[in-house]
Structure formats: C-alpha cells, structure tokens
mmCIF file of C-alpha atoms in Angstrom:
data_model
loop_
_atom_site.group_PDB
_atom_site.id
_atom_site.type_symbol
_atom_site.label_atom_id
_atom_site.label_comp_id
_atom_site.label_asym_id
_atom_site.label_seq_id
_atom_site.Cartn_x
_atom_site.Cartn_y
_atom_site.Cartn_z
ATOM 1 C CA UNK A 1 -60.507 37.298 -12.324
ATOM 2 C CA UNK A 2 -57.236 37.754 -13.985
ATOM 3 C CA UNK A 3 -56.691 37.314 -17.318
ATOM 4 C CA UNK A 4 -52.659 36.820 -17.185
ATOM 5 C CA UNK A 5 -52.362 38.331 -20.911
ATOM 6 C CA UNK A 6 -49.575 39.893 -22.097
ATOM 7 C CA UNK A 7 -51.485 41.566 -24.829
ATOM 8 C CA UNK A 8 -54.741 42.214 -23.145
ATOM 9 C CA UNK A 9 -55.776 46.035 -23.089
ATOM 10 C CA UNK A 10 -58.366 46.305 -20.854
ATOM 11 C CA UNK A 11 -56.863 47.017 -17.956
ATOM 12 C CA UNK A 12 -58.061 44.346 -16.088
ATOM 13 C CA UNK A 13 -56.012 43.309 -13.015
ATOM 14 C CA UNK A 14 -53.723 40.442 -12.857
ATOM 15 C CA UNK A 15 -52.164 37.987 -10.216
ATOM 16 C CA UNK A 16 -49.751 39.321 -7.625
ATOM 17 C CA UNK A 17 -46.840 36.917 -8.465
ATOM 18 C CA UNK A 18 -47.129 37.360 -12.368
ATOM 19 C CA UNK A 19 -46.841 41.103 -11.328
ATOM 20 C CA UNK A 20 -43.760 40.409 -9.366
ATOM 21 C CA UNK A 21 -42.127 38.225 -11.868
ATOM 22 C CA UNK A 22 -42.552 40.736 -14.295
ATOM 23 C CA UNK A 23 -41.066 43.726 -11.856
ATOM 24 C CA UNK A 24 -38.001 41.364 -11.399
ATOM 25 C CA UNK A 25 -35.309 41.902 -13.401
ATOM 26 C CA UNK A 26 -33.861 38.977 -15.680
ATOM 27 C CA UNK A 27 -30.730 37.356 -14.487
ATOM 28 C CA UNK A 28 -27.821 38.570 -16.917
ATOM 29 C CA UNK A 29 -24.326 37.807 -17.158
ATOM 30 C CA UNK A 30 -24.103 41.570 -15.962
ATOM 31 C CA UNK A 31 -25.862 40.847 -12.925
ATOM 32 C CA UNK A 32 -23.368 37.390 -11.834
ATOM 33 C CA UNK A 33 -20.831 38.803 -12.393
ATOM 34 C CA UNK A 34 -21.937 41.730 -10.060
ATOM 35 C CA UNK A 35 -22.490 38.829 -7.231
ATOM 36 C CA UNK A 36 -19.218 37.664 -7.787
ATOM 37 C CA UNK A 37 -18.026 40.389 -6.910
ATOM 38 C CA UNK A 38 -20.358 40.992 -4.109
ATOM 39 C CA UNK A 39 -19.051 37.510 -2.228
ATOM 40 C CA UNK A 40 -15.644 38.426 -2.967
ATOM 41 C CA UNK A 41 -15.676 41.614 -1.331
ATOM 42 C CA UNK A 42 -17.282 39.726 1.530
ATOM 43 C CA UNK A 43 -14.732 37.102 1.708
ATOM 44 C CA UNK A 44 -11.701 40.116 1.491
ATOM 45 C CA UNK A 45 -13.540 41.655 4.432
ATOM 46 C CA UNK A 46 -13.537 38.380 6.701
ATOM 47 C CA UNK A 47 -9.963 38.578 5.704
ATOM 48 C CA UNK A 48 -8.928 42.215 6.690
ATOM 49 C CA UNK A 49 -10.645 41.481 9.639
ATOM 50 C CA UNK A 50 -8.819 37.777 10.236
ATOM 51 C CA UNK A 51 -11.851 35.810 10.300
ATOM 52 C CA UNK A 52 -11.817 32.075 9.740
ATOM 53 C CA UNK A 53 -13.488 31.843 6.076
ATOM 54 C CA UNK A 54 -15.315 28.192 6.503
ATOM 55 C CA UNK A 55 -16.982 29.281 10.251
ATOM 56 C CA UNK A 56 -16.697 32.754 10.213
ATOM 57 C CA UNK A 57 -16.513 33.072 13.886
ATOM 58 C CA UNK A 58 -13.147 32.417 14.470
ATOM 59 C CA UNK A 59 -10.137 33.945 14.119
ATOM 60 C CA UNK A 60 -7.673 32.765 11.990
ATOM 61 C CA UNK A 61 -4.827 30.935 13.077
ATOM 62 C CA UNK A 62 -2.368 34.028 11.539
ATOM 63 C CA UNK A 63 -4.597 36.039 13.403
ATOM 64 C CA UNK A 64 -4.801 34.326 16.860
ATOM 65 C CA UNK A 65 -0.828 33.622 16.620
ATOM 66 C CA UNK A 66 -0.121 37.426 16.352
ATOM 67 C CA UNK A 67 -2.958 38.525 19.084
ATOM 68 C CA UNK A 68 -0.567 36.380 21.126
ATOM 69 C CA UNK A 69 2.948 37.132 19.853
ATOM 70 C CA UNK A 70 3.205 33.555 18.681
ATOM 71 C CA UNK A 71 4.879 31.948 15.177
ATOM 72 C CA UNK A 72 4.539 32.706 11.544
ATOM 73 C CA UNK A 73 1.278 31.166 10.068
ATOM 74 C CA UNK A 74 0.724 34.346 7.654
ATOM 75 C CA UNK A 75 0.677 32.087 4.374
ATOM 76 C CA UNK A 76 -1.452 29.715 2.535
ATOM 77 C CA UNK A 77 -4.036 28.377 4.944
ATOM 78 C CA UNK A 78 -3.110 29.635 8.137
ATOM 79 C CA UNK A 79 -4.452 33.127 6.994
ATOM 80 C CA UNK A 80 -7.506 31.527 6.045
ATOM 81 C CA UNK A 81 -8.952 29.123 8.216
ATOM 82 C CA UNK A 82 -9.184 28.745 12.014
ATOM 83 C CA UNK A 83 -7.261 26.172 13.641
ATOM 84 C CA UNK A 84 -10.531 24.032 13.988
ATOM 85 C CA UNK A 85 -11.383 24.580 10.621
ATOM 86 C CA UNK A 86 -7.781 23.963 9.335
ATOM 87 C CA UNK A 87 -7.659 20.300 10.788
ATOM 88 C CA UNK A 88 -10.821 19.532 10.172
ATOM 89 C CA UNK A 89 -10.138 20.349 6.081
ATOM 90 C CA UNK A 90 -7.100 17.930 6.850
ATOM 91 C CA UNK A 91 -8.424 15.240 8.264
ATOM 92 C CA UNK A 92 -11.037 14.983 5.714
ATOM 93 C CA UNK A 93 -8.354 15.014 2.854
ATOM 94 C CA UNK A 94 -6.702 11.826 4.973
ATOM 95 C CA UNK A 95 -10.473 10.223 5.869
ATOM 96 C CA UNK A 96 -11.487 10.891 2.040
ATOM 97 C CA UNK A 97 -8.062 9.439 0.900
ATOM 98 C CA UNK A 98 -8.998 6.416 2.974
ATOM 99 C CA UNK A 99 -12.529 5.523 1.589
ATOM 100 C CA UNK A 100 -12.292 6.645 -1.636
ATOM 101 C CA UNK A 101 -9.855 3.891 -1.887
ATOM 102 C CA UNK A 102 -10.841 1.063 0.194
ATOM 103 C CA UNK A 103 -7.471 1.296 2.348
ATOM 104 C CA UNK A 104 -8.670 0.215 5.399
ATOM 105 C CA UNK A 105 -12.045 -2.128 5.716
ATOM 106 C CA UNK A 106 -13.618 -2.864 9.543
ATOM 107 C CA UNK A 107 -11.999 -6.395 9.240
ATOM 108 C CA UNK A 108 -8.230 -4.647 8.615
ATOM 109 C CA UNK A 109 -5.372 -5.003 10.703
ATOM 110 C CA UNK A 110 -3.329 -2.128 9.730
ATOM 111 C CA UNK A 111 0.428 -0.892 10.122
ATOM 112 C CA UNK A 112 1.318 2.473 10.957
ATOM 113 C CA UNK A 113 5.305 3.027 10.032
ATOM 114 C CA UNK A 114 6.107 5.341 12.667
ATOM 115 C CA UNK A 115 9.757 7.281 12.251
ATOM 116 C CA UNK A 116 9.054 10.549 14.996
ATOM 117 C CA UNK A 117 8.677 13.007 11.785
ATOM 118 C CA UNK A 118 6.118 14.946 11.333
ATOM 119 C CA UNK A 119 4.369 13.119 8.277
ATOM 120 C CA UNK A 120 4.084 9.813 10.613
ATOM 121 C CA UNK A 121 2.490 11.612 13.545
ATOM 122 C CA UNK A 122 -0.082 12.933 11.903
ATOM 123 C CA UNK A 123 -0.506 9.665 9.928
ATOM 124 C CA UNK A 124 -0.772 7.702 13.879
ATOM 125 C CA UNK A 125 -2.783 10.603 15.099
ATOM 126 C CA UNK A 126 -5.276 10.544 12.706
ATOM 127 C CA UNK A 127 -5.210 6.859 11.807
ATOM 128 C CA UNK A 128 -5.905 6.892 15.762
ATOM 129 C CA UNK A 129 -8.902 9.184 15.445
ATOM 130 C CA UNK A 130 -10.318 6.683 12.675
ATOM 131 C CA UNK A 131 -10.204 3.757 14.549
ATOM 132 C CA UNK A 132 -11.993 5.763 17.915
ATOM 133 C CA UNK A 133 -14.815 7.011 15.625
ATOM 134 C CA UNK A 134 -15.102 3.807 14.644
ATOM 135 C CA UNK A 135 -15.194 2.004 18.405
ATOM 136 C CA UNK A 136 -17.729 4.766 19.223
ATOM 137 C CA UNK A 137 -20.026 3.619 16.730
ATOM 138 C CA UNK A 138 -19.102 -0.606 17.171
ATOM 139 C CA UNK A 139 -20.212 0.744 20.937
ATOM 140 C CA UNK A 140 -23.386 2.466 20.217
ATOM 141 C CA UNK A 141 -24.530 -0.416 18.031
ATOM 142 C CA UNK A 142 -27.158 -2.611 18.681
ATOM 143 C CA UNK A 143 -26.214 -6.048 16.382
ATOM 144 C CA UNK A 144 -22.123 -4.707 16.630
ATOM 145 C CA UNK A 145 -22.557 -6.278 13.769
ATOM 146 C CA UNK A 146 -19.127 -4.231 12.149
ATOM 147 C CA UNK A 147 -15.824 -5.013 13.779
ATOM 148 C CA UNK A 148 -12.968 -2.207 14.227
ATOM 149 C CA UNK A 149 -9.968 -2.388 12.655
ATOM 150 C CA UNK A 150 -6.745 -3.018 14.484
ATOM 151 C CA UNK A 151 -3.901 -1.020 14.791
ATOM 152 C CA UNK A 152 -0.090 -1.361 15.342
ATOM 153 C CA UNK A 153 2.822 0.770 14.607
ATOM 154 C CA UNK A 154 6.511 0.177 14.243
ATOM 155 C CA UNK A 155 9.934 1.593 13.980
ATOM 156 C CA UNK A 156 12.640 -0.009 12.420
ATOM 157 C CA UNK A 157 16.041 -0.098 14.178
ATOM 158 C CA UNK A 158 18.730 1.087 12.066
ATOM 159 C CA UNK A 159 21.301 1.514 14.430
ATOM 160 C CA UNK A 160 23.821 -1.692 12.917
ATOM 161 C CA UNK A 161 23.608 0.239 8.984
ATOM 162 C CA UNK A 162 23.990 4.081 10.169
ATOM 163 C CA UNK A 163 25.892 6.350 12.185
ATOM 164 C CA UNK A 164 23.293 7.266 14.632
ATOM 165 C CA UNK A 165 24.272 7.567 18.186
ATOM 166 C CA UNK A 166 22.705 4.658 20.108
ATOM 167 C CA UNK A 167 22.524 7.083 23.277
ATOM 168 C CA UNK A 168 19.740 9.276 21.098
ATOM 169 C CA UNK A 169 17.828 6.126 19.171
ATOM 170 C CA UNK A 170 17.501 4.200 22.432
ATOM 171 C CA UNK A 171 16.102 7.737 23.860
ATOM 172 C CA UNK A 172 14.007 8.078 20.920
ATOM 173 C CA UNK A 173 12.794 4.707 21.174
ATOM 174 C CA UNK A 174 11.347 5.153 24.835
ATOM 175 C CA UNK A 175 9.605 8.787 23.642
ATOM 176 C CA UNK A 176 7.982 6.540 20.639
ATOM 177 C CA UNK A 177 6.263 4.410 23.245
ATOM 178 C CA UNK A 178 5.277 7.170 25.249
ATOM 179 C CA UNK A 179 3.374 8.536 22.379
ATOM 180 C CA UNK A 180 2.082 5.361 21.510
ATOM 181 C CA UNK A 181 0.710 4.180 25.208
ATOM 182 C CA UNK A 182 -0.780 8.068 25.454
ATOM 183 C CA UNK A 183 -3.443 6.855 22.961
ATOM 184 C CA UNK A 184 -6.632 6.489 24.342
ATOM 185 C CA UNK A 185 -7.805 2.948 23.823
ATOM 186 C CA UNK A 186 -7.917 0.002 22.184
ATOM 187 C CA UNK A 187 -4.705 -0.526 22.782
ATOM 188 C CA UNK A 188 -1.896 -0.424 20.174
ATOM 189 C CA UNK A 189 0.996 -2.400 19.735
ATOM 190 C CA UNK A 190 4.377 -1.171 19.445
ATOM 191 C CA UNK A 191 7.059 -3.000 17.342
ATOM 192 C CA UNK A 192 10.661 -2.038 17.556
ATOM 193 C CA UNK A 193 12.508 -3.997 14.539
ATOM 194 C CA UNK A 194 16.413 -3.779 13.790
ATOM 195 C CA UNK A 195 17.206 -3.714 10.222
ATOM 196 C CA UNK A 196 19.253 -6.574 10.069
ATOM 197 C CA UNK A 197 15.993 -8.973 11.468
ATOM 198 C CA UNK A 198 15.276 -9.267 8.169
ATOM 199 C CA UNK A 199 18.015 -12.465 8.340
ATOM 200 C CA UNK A 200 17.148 -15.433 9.366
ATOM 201 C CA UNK A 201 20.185 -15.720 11.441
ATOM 202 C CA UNK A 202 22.200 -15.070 14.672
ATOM 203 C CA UNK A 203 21.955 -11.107 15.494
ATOM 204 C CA UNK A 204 25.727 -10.590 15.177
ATOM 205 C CA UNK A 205 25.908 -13.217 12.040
ATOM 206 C CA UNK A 206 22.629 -10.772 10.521
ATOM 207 C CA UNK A 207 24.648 -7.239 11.131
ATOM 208 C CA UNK A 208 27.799 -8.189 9.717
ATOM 209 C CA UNK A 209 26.060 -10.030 6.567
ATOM 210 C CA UNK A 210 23.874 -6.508 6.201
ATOM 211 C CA UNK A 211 27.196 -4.818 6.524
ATOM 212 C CA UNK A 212 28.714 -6.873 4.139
ATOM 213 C CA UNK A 213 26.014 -6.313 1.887
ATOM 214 C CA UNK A 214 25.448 -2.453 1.747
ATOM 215 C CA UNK A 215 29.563 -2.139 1.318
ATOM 216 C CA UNK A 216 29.502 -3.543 -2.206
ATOM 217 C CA UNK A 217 27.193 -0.362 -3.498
ATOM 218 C CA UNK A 218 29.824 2.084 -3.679
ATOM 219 C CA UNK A 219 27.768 5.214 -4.673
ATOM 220 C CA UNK A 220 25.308 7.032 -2.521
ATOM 221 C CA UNK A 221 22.359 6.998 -4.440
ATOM 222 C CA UNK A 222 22.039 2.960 -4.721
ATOM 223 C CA UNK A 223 22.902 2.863 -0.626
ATOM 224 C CA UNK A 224 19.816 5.279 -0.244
ATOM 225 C CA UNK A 225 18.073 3.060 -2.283
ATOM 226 C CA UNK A 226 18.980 0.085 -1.066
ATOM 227 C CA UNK A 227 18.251 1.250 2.495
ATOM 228 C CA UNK A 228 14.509 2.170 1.350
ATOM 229 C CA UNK A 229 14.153 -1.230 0.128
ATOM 230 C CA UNK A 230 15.211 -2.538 3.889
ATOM 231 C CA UNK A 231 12.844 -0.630 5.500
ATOM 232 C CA UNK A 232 10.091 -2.210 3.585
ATOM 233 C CA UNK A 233 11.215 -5.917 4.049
ATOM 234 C CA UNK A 234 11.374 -4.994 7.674
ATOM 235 C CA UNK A 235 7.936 -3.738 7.426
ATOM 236 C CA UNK A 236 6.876 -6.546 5.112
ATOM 237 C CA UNK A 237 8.502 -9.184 8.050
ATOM 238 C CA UNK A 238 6.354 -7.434 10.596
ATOM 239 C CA UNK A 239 3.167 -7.349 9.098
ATOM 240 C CA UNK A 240 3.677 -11.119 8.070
ATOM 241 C CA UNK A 241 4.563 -12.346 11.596
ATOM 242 C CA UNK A 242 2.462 -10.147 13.658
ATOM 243 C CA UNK A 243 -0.791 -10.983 11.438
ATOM 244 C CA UNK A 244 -1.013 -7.598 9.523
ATOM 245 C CA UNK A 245 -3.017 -6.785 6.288
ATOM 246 C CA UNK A 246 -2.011 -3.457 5.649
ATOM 247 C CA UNK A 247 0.883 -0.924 6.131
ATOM 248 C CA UNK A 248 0.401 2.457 6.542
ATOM 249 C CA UNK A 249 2.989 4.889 5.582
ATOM 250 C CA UNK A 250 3.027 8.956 6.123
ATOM 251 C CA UNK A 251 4.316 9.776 2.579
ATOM 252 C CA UNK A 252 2.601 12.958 1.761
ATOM 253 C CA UNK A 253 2.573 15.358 -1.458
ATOM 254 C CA UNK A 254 5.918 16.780 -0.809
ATOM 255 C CA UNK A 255 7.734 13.903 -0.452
ATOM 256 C CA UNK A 256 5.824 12.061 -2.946
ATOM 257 C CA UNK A 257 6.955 15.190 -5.909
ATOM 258 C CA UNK A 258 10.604 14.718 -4.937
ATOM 259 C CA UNK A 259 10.836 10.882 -5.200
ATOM 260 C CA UNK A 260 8.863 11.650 -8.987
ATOM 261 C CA UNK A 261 12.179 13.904 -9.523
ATOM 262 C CA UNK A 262 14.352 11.140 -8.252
ATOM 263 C CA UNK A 263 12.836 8.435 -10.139
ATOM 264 C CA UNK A 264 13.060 10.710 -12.942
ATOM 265 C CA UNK A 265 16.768 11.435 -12.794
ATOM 266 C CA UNK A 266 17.168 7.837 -12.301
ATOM 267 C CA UNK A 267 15.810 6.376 -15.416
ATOM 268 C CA UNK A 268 12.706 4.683 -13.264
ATOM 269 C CA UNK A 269 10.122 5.721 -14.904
ATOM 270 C CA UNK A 270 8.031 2.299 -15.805
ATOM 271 C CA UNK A 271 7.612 1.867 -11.924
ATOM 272 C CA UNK A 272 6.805 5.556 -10.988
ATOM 273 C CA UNK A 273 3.045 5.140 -11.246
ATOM 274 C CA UNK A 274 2.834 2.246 -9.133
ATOM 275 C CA UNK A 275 5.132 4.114 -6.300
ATOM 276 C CA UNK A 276 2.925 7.157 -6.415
ATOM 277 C CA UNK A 277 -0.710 5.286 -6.007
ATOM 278 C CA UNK A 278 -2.533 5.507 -3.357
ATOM 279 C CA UNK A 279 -2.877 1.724 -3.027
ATOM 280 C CA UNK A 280 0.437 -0.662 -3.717
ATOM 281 C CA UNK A 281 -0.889 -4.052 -4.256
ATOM 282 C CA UNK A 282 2.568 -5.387 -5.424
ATOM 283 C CA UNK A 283 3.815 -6.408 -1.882
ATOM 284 C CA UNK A 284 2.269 -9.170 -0.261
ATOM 285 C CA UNK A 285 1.375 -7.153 2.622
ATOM 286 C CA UNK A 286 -0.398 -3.977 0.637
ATOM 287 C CA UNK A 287 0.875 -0.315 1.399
ATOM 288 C CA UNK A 288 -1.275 2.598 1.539
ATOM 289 C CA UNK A 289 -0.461 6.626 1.397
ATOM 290 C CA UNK A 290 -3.823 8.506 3.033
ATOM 291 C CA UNK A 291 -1.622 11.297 3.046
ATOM 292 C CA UNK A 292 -0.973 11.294 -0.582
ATOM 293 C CA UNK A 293 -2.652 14.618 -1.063
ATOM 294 C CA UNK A 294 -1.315 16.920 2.207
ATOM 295 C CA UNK A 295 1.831 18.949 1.370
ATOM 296 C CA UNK A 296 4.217 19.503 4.295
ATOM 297 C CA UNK A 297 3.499 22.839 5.274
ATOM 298 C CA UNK A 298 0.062 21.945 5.949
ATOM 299 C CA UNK A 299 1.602 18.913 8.101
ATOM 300 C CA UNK A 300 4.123 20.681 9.625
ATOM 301 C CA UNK A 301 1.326 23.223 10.736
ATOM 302 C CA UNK A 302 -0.951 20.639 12.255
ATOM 303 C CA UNK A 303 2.427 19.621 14.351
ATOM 304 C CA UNK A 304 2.817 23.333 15.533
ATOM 305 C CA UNK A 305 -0.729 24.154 17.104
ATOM 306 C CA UNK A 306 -1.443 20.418 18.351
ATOM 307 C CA UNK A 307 2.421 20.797 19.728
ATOM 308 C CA UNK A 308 3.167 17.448 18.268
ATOM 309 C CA UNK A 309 7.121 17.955 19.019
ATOM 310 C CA UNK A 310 9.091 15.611 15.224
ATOM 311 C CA UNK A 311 11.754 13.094 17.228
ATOM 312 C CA UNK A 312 15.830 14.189 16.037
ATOM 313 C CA UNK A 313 17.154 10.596 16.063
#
C-alpha cells in the first residue's frame, strides 16, 4: 500500500497518478507564454495557407476571390474568415444588437427604412432572416403560443425637394419592390411616401408649401438638416397610420462616427448621446440602429459576395 509521503525513505512504492503529477512539470509564466506562441504560429499558418480562421476548412474569401481572378477582399476580415463564417460573425453582431436591447419583441410591428444603399439592404435582408427564423419556430410549435413580428419597409419620395431625375426614382422605385416581393414569405408591405405627405393638404398645395419652406434656410448645412428631419416625420406618419411600433433604420458605425463629427462641429452636443443609442425612445414611434456596431466595409462586403447590387437614384 502506498504511503504518498513526501519524506518517507523507505522506498516503498506509491500511486501511479501522484507519480505522474510529480513527473509533470508546473505551469509557469515561461511555459504560457510558450503556448501563446504555439497558437499563434498555428493561426499564421492557417493564414499563409488562406484558411478561414473560425472553421478552418474553408478558404478565405481573399483567398477564394484570387483562386478565381475575382475583387479585392485582401484586408481586415476578408483575409480572415470564409464567406460563411464572415456573415455569420455579422449577422450575430445585428441579432446580438437586437436582443441585447429589446428592439424588436414577437408582438412588434416593425419598419424597415429602405433607401437601395447598401446599409438598408443588409438591414431588410437580415431583419428578413429574423422574422423567418422566427416563423420556423411559431411553425414547429405546439401551443404557437409566441406570435412573429411584422414587417414593412418604406421609401420616402423626395422627388418635389431634390433634383433627382424622376425617369431614375420611378425606375428605382419598381427595382425596390422587386426586392421586396423576392422575399420569401410572410409577406411584406411596401410603402412609397413623398416628402411633402407629411401636409395635411392638397398634393400640389403640400409641394409648394415644402418648397416654400426649405427656401428660407439659406445655407447648406441647415437644408441637410432640415431634410433629415423630413425623412423622419415621413417615417413617423407611416408608422402612425399603417399601425407600426418600431422603425428600423440601417445606420451603421461609419455613418454613425461622421454624424458624432457633425454634431460636433455643430455645437450639438447635449443631443449626441441620444442620436447615437441603440434605442431612441424620444419619437412616438421608437427608432432602432441593429447595425450600430458594423462599419461599412464589412457591409459593403456582405453586398459584394451575396451580389446585393446599392440602387443610384
């Protein structure tokens, strides 16, 4: 029988696992360091040899574009991660973005702002993906006892305030409903709004008092402004009448750093952190950003490989 002394003499045998856990080295700062530098070499290698770091089966998507002669995706993630892997990462920065911070509950209606840029397609896209994940489950469920939230999207007609060629907006308009009705079910609505709706009035009596109105800014930087401000009443009016609880916007990190600049510059800094949440209760209809934490590369990417084509209105 073993004795399991450290001091005994006798030479007595002892257990087989004291005897390997004295063998076995203690763990020093020497030796994690040493790992360290093991994994990195490992994750250099998957590199060198273009190998999606998350799977590690795939290729990357730098790698994969130059195999067939294809774009640029050399930088920043597109070295590292498949494309699976890539929007995968993405959509879970959106999805996390979205429960994290309560912006969308089963018994929401919600409002996807939809200009043809790349930030609001991938906003529809994956808002879409959402609410089928979510219809899969209502469908596999026994009680159903968990509704699915709705979704619309508009686009706000500002053909009476800008010099956009009504040739190109009305085509525009027709490939934003194409996109829209190529969404596998349920069904979304699509709401084309002009600017000027936002008047209770005659269309032609609306345009020329919207006219009248942006004429008296004379500088560019309160028009820009004041145009912003338009869009969201005419988002605002849509979500009221059409029975909307939330509106969804594709703001992501880029844009999101210059308007901190602007606001800056501007002086309008005791409103910056409630422009910049993820969550802006002070409308009556609330506005969320799920893309609050994507830059625009990484959107503009997403664009390229799913061949999501941005609208030039």
């Amino acid at each position: 029988m073993a004795c399991n002394s450290g001091t005994c003499q006798s030479g007595c045998y002892r257990d087989d696992s004291s005897v390997g856990a004295e063998e076995s080295p203690p763990l020093t700062k020497k030796t994690e360091v040493s790992n360290e530098v093991v994994n990195s070499r490992r994750s250099t290698e998957h590199l060198d040899d273009g190998i999606c770091l998350k799977c590690k089966v795939n290729r990357t998507i730098a790698a994969a574009a130059a195999a067939e002669g294809g774009g640029d995706f050399g930088g920043g993630d597109g070295g590292r991660f498949c494309a699976d892997c890539f929007r995968s990462n993405l959509f879970g920065k959106f999805r996390l973005a979205v429960t994290a911070n309560a912006m969308i509950s089963p018994s929401d209606n919600v409002l996807v702002a939809f200009s043809g840029g790349t930030c609001s397609r991938v906003a529809l896209q994956f808002t879409h993906e959402m609410q089928s994940k979510a219809q899969k489950n209502y469908d596999a469920s026994r009680d159903r006892a968990l509704p699915v939230f709705g979704v619309g999207v508009a686009f706000i007609d500002e053909k009476a305030i800008s010099a956009v060629s009504s040739d190109n907006l009305d085509r525009a308009v027709e490939e934003m409903k194409l996109i829209v009705s190529d969404l596998a079910p349920p069904v979304k609505q699509f709401h084309v709004v002009p600017t000027e709706a936002i008047y209770s009035l005659k269309a032609g009596d609306a345009k020329d008092r919207l006219n009248e109105l942006i004429n008296t800014v004379n500088d560019v930087t309160g028009k820009e402004d004041l145009l912003e401000h338009f869009r969201m009443l005419s988002l605002q009016k849509i979500a009221i009448e059409n029975g909307y609880t939330k509106i969804l916007l594709g703001t992501c990190t880029s844009r999101i750093a210059c308007h901190v600049l602007e606001a800056t510059v501007k002086g309008r800094g005791y409103s910056l952190a409630a422009d910049i949440q993820y969550v802006d209760a002070r409308w009556k209809i609330p506005v969320v950003l799920p893309l609050r934490d994507c830059p625009i590369h990484e959107l503009n990417m997403l664009c390229s490989l799913d061949r999501f084509d941005a609208l030039e209105i």
